[in-house]
Amino acid sequence: MAKRYGIRIVLGVSSLLCALLTLLVPVVARSSLALLVALRITLGILQGVTFPTAWVAWGNWAPPLERSRLVSITLSGLSMGYFVVYPVVGGIVSSLGWEASFYITGAIGILFSVVWLSIIHNTPAEHSRISRQEKDYIEQSIHGDKVPRETEAIPWLKMAKSVPVWATIASHLTENYLTLSLGIMAPTYIARVHGLEIKSVGFLAALPFLIRLILNLGGSSIADMILTKRLTRVITVRKVASVLPMTISSISLVVLGYLNCNTWPAVALISVSAGILGLTSSGHACSFVDIAPRFGGIIYSVSNTLASLMGFVAPQISGALLSDNSVSSWKKVFWLAAAIGAFGAVIFLIFASDQLQTWAKGEDLTRSEKQELRYLIKEPKEQWDNGIAEKKTEPSL
């Protein structure tokens, strides 16, 4: 939808509808449980367009040397929501009542939607307030001498056959499984085996999200700095940013099962291991746009749908393994999660790519268009050429 109708309309309208429905929650909650469930399902469907739309946006707007930071800013909203919004909403509920939390967040959502629809443009070419030089720099750095056309067929079969696409999806899925294991199953283990309810201690509950937020934004800035200074290649940054944190988190899950009664070391291990996964925002999260900027949103939507299923699958698998509440059963849960995480890390390490895929390229620029671009973007293009142009010819790790 975002590719066909544009990011402005799709996200703006879906956010506005979400905000309006949020305002109705208190009224619906008092009238009918069935209607409340239907409303919540509708909210989930409307919110499902958010991240795919964001990846369509960055496919059009994010130059390679700024991509890590821009994608990380998008993903940091999740951590910010847990770390900031939940406590604030809790304060609103205790002070003004639970209904007020929906009225206030709904009003904020309406304000966001109005601002979004007022100032956002789908592509640099449509933006009226940036210079022609900047427009052409962004488009040239992303698409090179290939330009996307307004109407084009989506190469579903070629995407389905692409090894880098599936390597990126595999890393996304398995990282999500690790996140769920550390965010849901590990705290449950601490509560049942160690007798400490992490959720009852506000700071402990928020700590993993704070660490993730810091590493998310800090790691992405370092990643883009490394690329700007040409210290290594794009693919090396992407692989390190995904493989390293996933490996650490996988090992941590195994260690967690052997800490016995050492409660506070276990809590610290969960917090750090869950938080360090924020580095993946500079890894496979950027790869969707690296390999196919024109179709990054579509690929991400497929990947995110599959990754979201982990929220259903992971608890079911864990429940089947937990025949009792013994430590040995929990070790099986953690070993399985670690194996899944390690599998995703290995697949991404071997098969991931930063190369623009042939099926994701647009049409060649005409000679006159190329000459005009050379004149308009001398300095930005030179910076881009010096920074990442080598990835077109160098093999991947």
Short mmCIF file of C-alpha atoms in Angstrom, two decimals:
data_model
loop_
_atom_site.label_atom_id
_atom_site.label_comp_id
_atom_site.label_asym_id
_atom_site.label_seq_id
_atom_site.Cartn_x
_atom_site.Cartn_y
_atom_site.Cartn_z
CA MET A 1 0.00 0.00 0.00
CA ALA A 2 2.75 2.44 0.94
CA LYS A 3 4.53 1.76 -2.34
CA ARG A 4 1.37 2.30 -4.37
CA TYR A 5 -0.31 5.16 -2.49
CA GLY A 6 2.73 6.71 -0.77
CA ILE A 7 3.99 6.78 2.80
CA ARG A 8 2.23 10.06 3.60
CA ILE A 9 -1.32 8.84 3.05
CA VAL A 10 -0.87 5.26 4.29
CA LEU A 11 0.78 6.03 7.61
CA GLY A 12 -1.05 9.31 8.14
CA VAL A 13 -4.52 7.83 7.64
CA SER A 14 -3.79 4.62 9.57
CA SER A 15 -2.40 6.66 12.51
CA LEU A 16 -5.42 8.95 12.46
CA LEU A 17 -7.84 6.01 12.48
CA CYS A 18 -5.88 4.40 15.33
CA ALA A 19 -6.08 7.63 17.32
CA LEU A 20 -9.82 7.99 16.77
CA LEU A 21 -10.47 4.37 17.75
CA THR A 22 -8.30 4.82 20.84
CA LEU A 23 -10.61 7.62 21.97
CA LEU A 24 -13.53 5.18 21.72
CA VAL A 25 -11.97 2.49 23.93
CA PRO A 26 -13.47 3.70 27.26
CA VAL A 27 -16.97 3.93 25.78
CA VAL A 28 -16.75 0.57 24.02
CA ALA A 29 -15.24 -1.11 27.09
CA ARG A 30 -18.30 -0.20 29.13
CA SER A 31 -20.79 -1.37 26.51
CA SER A 32 -19.55 -4.69 25.08
CA LEU A 33 -16.61 -7.03 25.55
CA ALA A 34 -17.06 -8.39 22.03
CA LEU A 35 -16.92 -4.89 20.54
CA LEU A 36 -13.83 -4.11 22.61
CA VAL A 37 -12.06 -7.20 21.29
CA ALA A 38 -13.06 -6.28 17.73
CA LEU A 39 -11.80 -2.74 18.25
CA ARG A 40 -8.46 -3.95 19.58
CA ILE A 41 -8.08 -6.32 16.62
CA THR A 42 -8.82 -3.44 14.26
CA LEU A 43 -6.19 -1.32 16.02
CA GLY A 44 -3.65 -4.09 15.55
CA ILE A 45 -4.43 -4.34 11.84
CA LEU A 46 -4.12 -0.58 11.36
CA GLN A 47 -0.85 -0.44 13.28
CA GLY A 48 0.54 -3.28 11.20
CA VAL A 49 1.36 -0.87 8.38
CA THR A 50 3.71 1.24 10.51
CA PHE A 51 7.05 -0.53 10.10
CA PRO A 52 6.63 -1.63 6.46
CA THR A 53 5.77 1.98 5.62
CA ALA A 54 8.88 3.17 7.46
CA TRP A 55 11.06 0.85 5.38
CA VAL A 56 9.44 2.12 2.19
CA ALA A 57 10.27 5.63 3.40
CA TRP A 58 13.92 4.83 4.05
CA GLY A 59 14.14 3.08 0.69
CA ASN A 60 13.40 6.49 -0.83
CA TRP A 61 15.03 8.82 1.67
CA ALA A 62 17.99 7.16 3.45
CA PRO A 63 21.42 7.64 1.82
CA PRO A 64 23.70 4.67 2.56
CA LEU A 65 26.01 6.66 4.84
CA GLU A 66 23.07 7.73 7.03
CA ARG A 67 20.97 4.57 6.83
CA SER A 68 22.02 2.97 10.13
CA ARG A 69 21.03 6.04 12.14
CA LEU A 70 17.73 6.58 10.36
CA VAL A 71 16.62 2.96 10.70
CA SER A 72 17.74 2.92 14.33
CA ILE A 73 15.74 6.05 15.12
CA THR A 74 12.68 4.28 13.75
CA LEU A 75 13.26 1.17 15.86
CA SER A 76 14.14 3.18 18.95
CA GLY A 77 10.47 4.07 19.24
CA LEU A 78 9.80 0.57 20.56
CA SER A 79 12.29 0.88 23.39
CA MET A 80 11.22 4.44 24.07
CA GLY A 81 7.63 3.26 24.34
CA TYR A 82 8.45 0.70 26.99
CA PHE A 83 10.87 2.89 28.91
CA VAL A 84 8.98 6.21 28.81
CA VAL A 85 5.37 5.78 27.72
CA TYR A 86 4.41 2.92 30.03
CA PRO A 87 5.53 4.71 33.22
CA VAL A 88 3.89 7.96 32.06
CA VAL A 89 0.63 6.19 31.27
CA GLY A 90 0.83 4.53 34.67
CA GLY A 91 1.05 7.95 36.27
CA ILE A 92 -1.93 9.18 34.25
CA VAL A 93 -3.99 6.18 35.32
CA SER A 94 -3.17 6.65 39.00
CA SER A 95 -3.88 10.39 38.87
CA LEU A 96 -6.72 10.81 36.40
CA GLY A 97 -8.16 7.32 35.92
CA TRP A 98 -7.71 4.67 33.26
CA GLU A 99 -10.05 6.39 30.79
CA ALA A 100 -7.80 9.45 30.68
CA SER A 101 -4.87 7.39 29.38
CA PHE A 102 -6.85 6.57 26.23
CA TYR A 103 -8.12 10.11 25.77
CA ILE A 104 -4.65 11.65 26.12
CA THR A 105 -2.85 9.12 23.91
CA GLY A 106 -5.65 9.35 21.35
CA ALA A 107 -5.33 13.14 21.26
CA ILE A 108 -1.56 12.87 20.82
CA GLY A 109 -2.15 10.41 17.98
CA ILE A 110 -4.47 12.87 16.23
CA LEU A 111 -1.89 15.64 16.61
CA PHE A 112 0.83 13.39 15.17
CA SER A 113 -1.36 12.42 12.21
CA VAL A 114 -2.17 16.04 11.37
CA VAL A 115 1.51 17.03 11.52
CA TRP A 116 2.52 13.98 9.46
CA LEU A 117 -0.04 14.67 6.74
CA SER A 118 0.99 18.33 6.68
CA ILE A 119 4.76 18.08 6.33
CA ILE A 120 5.67 14.61 4.99
CA HIS A 121 6.38 13.92 1.32
CA ASN A 122 6.58 10.48 -0.26
CA THR A 123 9.88 10.95 -2.09
CA PRO A 124 12.61 13.59 -2.42
CA ALA A 125 11.32 14.35 -5.92
CA GLU A 126 7.95 15.42 -4.47
CA HIS A 127 9.40 17.60 -1.73
CA SER A 128 9.05 21.32 -2.40
CA ARG A 129 11.28 22.67 0.37
CA ILE A 130 14.63 20.95 -0.22
CA SER A 131 17.15 21.97 -2.86
CA ARG A 132 17.44 20.28 -6.21
CA GLN A 133 21.02 19.38 -5.31
CA GLU A 134 19.94 17.55 -2.16
CA LYS A 135 17.12 15.77 -3.96
CA ASP A 136 19.43 14.44 -6.63
CA TYR A 137 22.11 13.49 -4.12
CA ILE A 138 19.66 11.37 -2.13
CA GLU A 139 18.26 9.66 -5.21
CA GLN A 140 21.69 9.13 -6.80
CA SER A 141 23.26 7.74 -3.63
CA ILE A 142 20.40 5.24 -3.23
CA HIS A 143 19.66 4.27 -6.81
CA GLY A 144 22.89 5.12 -8.63
CA ASP A 145 22.38 5.39 -12.39
CA LYS A 146 19.10 3.49 -12.08
CA VAL A 147 15.88 5.33 -11.38
CA PRO A 148 12.60 3.84 -10.13
CA ARG A 149 9.50 4.52 -12.15
CA GLU A 150 6.12 5.31 -10.65
CA THR A 151 4.48 2.12 -11.92
CA GLU A 152 6.41 -1.12 -11.79
CA ALA A 153 5.71 -4.78 -11.21
CA ILE A 154 6.82 -6.31 -7.93
CA PRO A 155 9.27 -9.17 -8.66
CA TRP A 156 7.73 -11.61 -6.17
CA LEU A 157 9.29 -14.72 -7.69
CA LYS A 158 12.77 -13.22 -7.88
CA MET A 159 12.53 -12.00 -4.30
CA ALA A 160 11.40 -15.47 -3.19
CA LYS A 161 14.46 -16.99 -4.88
CA SER A 162 16.93 -14.47 -3.46
CA VAL A 163 19.37 -15.92 -0.93
CA PRO A 164 20.26 -12.53 0.63
CA VAL A 165 16.55 -11.85 1.17
CA TRP A 166 16.04 -15.10 3.06
CA ALA A 167 19.27 -14.62 5.01
CA THR A 168 17.98 -11.24 6.20
CA ILE A 169 14.56 -12.67 7.03
CA ALA A 170 16.15 -15.57 8.93
CA SER A 171 18.18 -13.16 11.04
CA HIS A 172 15.09 -11.05 11.73
CA LEU A 173 13.00 -14.06 12.77
CA THR A 174 15.58 -15.59 15.03
CA GLU A 175 16.49 -12.25 16.62
CA ASN A 176 12.81 -11.79 17.40
CA TYR A 177 12.73 -15.24 19.00
CA LEU A 178 15.69 -14.24 21.17
CA THR A 179 13.97 -10.99 22.11
CA LEU A 180 10.82 -12.84 23.14
CA SER A 181 12.80 -15.43 25.09
CA LEU A 182 14.71 -12.75 27.00
CA GLY A 183 11.73 -10.44 27.37
CA ILE A 184 9.03 -12.96 28.33
CA MET A 185 10.37 -16.42 29.14
CA ALA A 186 13.47 -15.34 31.07
CA PRO A 187 11.55 -13.06 33.47
CA THR A 188 9.01 -15.87 33.96
CA TYR A 189 11.90 -18.18 34.83
CA ILE A 190 13.24 -15.65 37.35
CA ALA A 191 9.77 -15.39 38.92
CA ARG A 192 9.08 -19.13 39.13
CA VAL A 193 12.53 -20.47 39.95
CA HIS A 194 14.14 -17.53 41.77
CA GLY A 195 10.95 -16.09 43.26
CA LEU A 196 11.55 -12.52 42.04
CA GLU A 197 8.88 -10.74 40.02
CA ILE A 198 10.92 -8.48 37.76
CA LYS A 199 7.79 -6.64 36.63
CA SER A 200 7.11 -5.66 40.23
CA VAL A 201 10.35 -3.70 40.31
CA GLY A 202 9.85 -0.83 37.87
CA PHE A 203 13.50 -0.04 37.15
CA LEU A 204 14.41 -3.69 36.56
CA ALA A 205 11.51 -4.06 34.14
CA ALA A 206 12.60 -0.96 32.19
CA LEU A 207 16.38 -1.56 32.31
CA PRO A 208 16.63 -3.85 29.22
CA PHE A 209 14.76 -1.27 27.15
CA LEU A 210 17.00 1.55 28.37
CA ILE A 211 20.11 -0.45 27.43
CA ARG A 212 18.57 -1.33 24.07
CA LEU A 213 17.71 2.32 23.39
CA ILE A 214 21.25 3.49 24.19
CA LEU A 215 22.91 0.80 22.08
CA ASN A 216 20.38 1.29 19.32
CA LEU A 217 21.14 4.97 18.83
CA GLY A 218 24.80 4.88 19.87
CA GLY A 219 25.65 1.82 17.81
CA SER A 220 24.04 3.24 14.68
CA SER A 221 26.01 6.47 14.98
CA ILE A 222 29.24 4.51 15.29
CA ALA A 223 28.25 2.30 12.35
CA ASP A 224 27.64 5.28 10.06
CA MET A 225 30.85 6.95 11.26
CA ILE A 226 32.82 3.81 10.37
CA LEU A 227 31.29 3.78 6.90
CA THR A 228 31.84 7.51 6.36
CA LYS A 229 35.53 7.15 7.28
CA ARG A 230 35.82 4.08 5.03
CA LEU A 231 37.22 1.97 7.88
CA THR A 232 35.46 -1.12 6.53
CA ARG A 233 32.74 -2.15 4.12
CA VAL A 234 28.98 -1.97 4.54
CA ILE A 235 28.55 -5.74 4.67
CA THR A 236 31.11 -6.04 7.47
CA VAL A 237 29.22 -3.51 9.59
CA ARG A 238 25.91 -5.25 8.93
CA LYS A 239 27.25 -8.69 9.85
CA VAL A 240 29.04 -7.56 13.00
CA ALA A 241 25.99 -5.58 14.16
CA SER A 242 23.74 -8.63 13.82
CA VAL A 243 25.95 -11.64 14.47
CA LEU A 244 27.78 -10.32 17.55
CA PRO A 245 24.74 -9.37 19.69
CA MET A 246 22.79 -12.47 18.63
CA THR A 247 25.72 -14.68 19.57
CA ILE A 248 26.14 -12.98 22.95
CA SER A 249 22.41 -13.27 23.69
CA SER A 250 22.37 -16.94 22.68
CA ILE A 251 25.29 -17.76 24.96
CA SER A 252 23.69 -15.75 27.78
CA LEU A 253 20.50 -17.80 27.58
CA VAL A 254 22.47 -21.00 28.04
CA VAL A 255 24.41 -19.54 30.97
CA LEU A 256 21.15 -18.32 32.53
CA GLY A 257 19.98 -21.89 33.08
CA TYR A 258 23.09 -22.72 35.11
CA LEU A 259 23.14 -19.78 37.52
CA ASN A 260 21.10 -21.75 40.08
CA CYS A 261 20.15 -19.43 42.96
CA ASN A 262 22.24 -16.46 41.86
CA THR A 263 19.24 -14.22 41.29
CA TRP A 264 20.81 -10.82 40.78
CA PRO A 265 23.52 -12.01 38.34
CA ALA A 266 20.70 -13.69 36.39
CA VAL A 267 18.71 -10.45 36.29
CA ALA A 268 21.76 -8.50 35.16
CA LEU A 269 22.48 -11.08 32.46
CA ILE A 270 18.91 -10.83 31.13
CA SER A 271 19.03 -7.04 31.06
CA VAL A 272 22.34 -6.81 29.21
CA SER A 273 21.56 -9.67 26.81
CA ALA A 274 18.17 -8.25 25.87
CA GLY A 275 19.55 -4.74 25.56
CA ILE A 276 22.49 -5.64 23.35
CA LEU A 277 20.10 -6.84 20.66
CA GLY A 278 19.51 -3.15 19.97
CA LEU A 279 22.70 -3.24 17.90
CA THR A 280 20.88 -5.29 15.25
CA SER A 281 19.19 -2.08 14.10
CA SER A 282 22.47 -1.37 12.28
CA GLY A 283 22.60 -4.95 11.01
CA HIS A 284 19.90 -6.94 9.32
CA ALA A 285 17.35 -4.16 9.92
CA CYS A 286 19.26 -2.06 7.37
CA SER A 287 19.86 -4.93 4.98
CA PHE A 288 16.29 -4.81 3.70
CA VAL A 289 17.05 -1.39 2.22
CA ASP A 290 20.66 -2.20 1.29
CA ILE A 291 19.75 -5.02 -1.07
CA ALA A 292 16.48 -3.62 -2.44
CA PRO A 293 15.70 0.01 -1.56
CA ARG A 294 12.72 0.06 -3.91
CA PHE A 295 11.20 -3.06 -2.38
CA GLY A 296 12.59 -2.89 1.16
CA GLY A 297 9.19 -2.11 2.64
CA ILE A 298 7.58 -5.08 0.92
CA ILE A 299 10.30 -7.49 2.00
CA TYR A 300 10.20 -6.12 5.53
CA SER A 301 6.42 -6.53 5.70
CA VAL A 302 6.79 -10.22 4.85
CA SER A 303 9.64 -10.63 7.33
CA ASN A 304 7.85 -8.73 10.08
CA THR A 305 4.71 -10.83 9.62
CA LEU A 306 6.74 -14.02 10.04
CA ALA A 307 8.69 -12.53 12.95
CA SER A 308 5.45 -11.50 14.67
CA LEU A 309 4.32 -15.11 14.56
CA MET A 310 7.19 -15.84 16.91
CA GLY A 311 5.11 -14.10 19.57
CA PHE A 312 2.66 -16.98 19.28
CA VAL A 313 5.07 -19.79 18.48
CA ALA A 314 7.70 -19.15 21.16
CA PRO A 315 5.35 -19.43 24.19
CA GLN A 316 3.74 -22.55 22.71
CA ILE A 317 7.07 -24.28 22.23
CA SER A 318 8.27 -23.24 25.66
CA GLY A 319 5.04 -24.42 27.25
CA ALA A 320 5.44 -27.83 25.62
CA LEU A 321 8.99 -28.15 26.94
CA LEU A 322 8.01 -27.06 30.46
CA SER A 323 6.33 -30.29 31.51
CA ASP A 324 7.10 -29.21 35.05
CA ASN A 325 8.71 -26.18 36.60
CA SER A 326 12.07 -27.81 37.10
CA VAL A 327 15.38 -26.17 36.28
CA SER A 328 16.15 -28.94 33.80
CA SER A 329 13.00 -28.09 31.81
CA TRP A 330 13.96 -24.44 31.74
CA LYS A 331 17.42 -25.38 30.49
CA LYS A 332 15.75 -27.04 27.48
CA VAL A 333 13.83 -23.84 26.76
CA PHE A 334 16.98 -21.74 26.90
CA TRP A 335 19.08 -24.19 24.90
CA LEU A 336 16.45 -24.23 22.15
CA ALA A 337 16.26 -20.43 22.04
CA ALA A 338 20.07 -20.24 21.95
CA ALA A 339 20.21 -22.74 19.09
CA ILE A 340 17.62 -20.76 17.10
CA GLY A 341 19.53 -17.53 17.69
CA ALA A 342 22.84 -19.11 16.71
CA PHE A 343 21.26 -20.56 13.56
CA GLY A 344 20.06 -17.13 12.46
CA ALA A 345 23.45 -15.58 13.19
CA VAL A 346 25.28 -18.22 11.12
CA ILE A 347 22.87 -17.89 8.18
CA PHE A 348 23.27 -14.12 8.13
CA LEU A 349 27.05 -14.38 8.50
CA ILE A 350 27.34 -16.70 5.49
CA PHE A 351 24.64 -15.50 3.09
CA ALA A 352 23.89 -11.85 3.86
CA SER A 353 24.80 -9.23 1.27
CA ASP A 354 24.93 -5.47 0.89
CA GLN A 355 24.79 -5.60 -2.89
CA LEU A 356 21.88 -4.02 -4.72
CA GLN A 357 20.10 -7.01 -6.23
CA THR A 358 19.64 -7.06 -10.01
CA TRP A 359 15.87 -7.47 -9.72
CA ALA A 360 15.73 -4.37 -7.49
CA LYS A 361 17.37 -2.01 -9.99
CA GLY A 362 15.42 0.62 -11.88
CA GLU A 363 15.82 1.79 -15.45
CA ASP A 364 19.04 3.36 -16.71
CA LEU A 365 19.29 7.12 -16.68
CA THR A 366 19.49 8.78 -20.06
CA ARG A 367 22.76 10.45 -21.07
CA SER A 368 21.29 13.91 -20.51
CA GLU A 369 20.03 12.90 -17.05
CA LYS A 370 23.49 11.62 -16.09
CA GLN A 371 25.16 14.84 -17.26
CA GLU A 372 22.66 16.92 -15.30
CA LEU A 373 23.25 14.88 -12.14
CA ARG A 374 27.03 15.23 -12.41
CA TYR A 375 26.62 18.99 -12.54
CA LEU A 376 24.09 19.20 -9.71
CA ILE A 377 25.67 16.92 -7.12
CA LYS A 378 29.41 17.27 -7.50
CA GLU A 379 30.36 17.36 -3.81
CA PRO A 380 27.70 15.01 -2.35
CA LYS A 381 28.28 12.49 -5.13
CA GLU A 382 32.04 12.63 -4.57
CA GLN A 383 31.49 11.94 -0.86
CA TRP A 384 29.23 9.04 -1.66
CA ASP A 385 31.62 7.63 -4.25
CA ASN A 386 34.49 7.78 -1.77
CA GLY A 387 32.40 6.28 1.00
CA ILE A 388 30.64 3.24 -0.38
CA ALA A 389 30.99 2.94 -4.13
CA GLU A 390 33.51 0.16 -3.64
CA LYS A 391 30.75 -2.16 -2.50
CA LYS A 392 29.61 -2.43 -6.13
CA THR A 393 32.74 -4.28 -7.11
CA GLU A 394 34.11 -5.90 -3.97
CA PRO A 395 32.87 -9.37 -3.03
CA SER A 396 30.94 -9.86 0.21
CA LEU A 397 32.53 -11.43 3.23
#
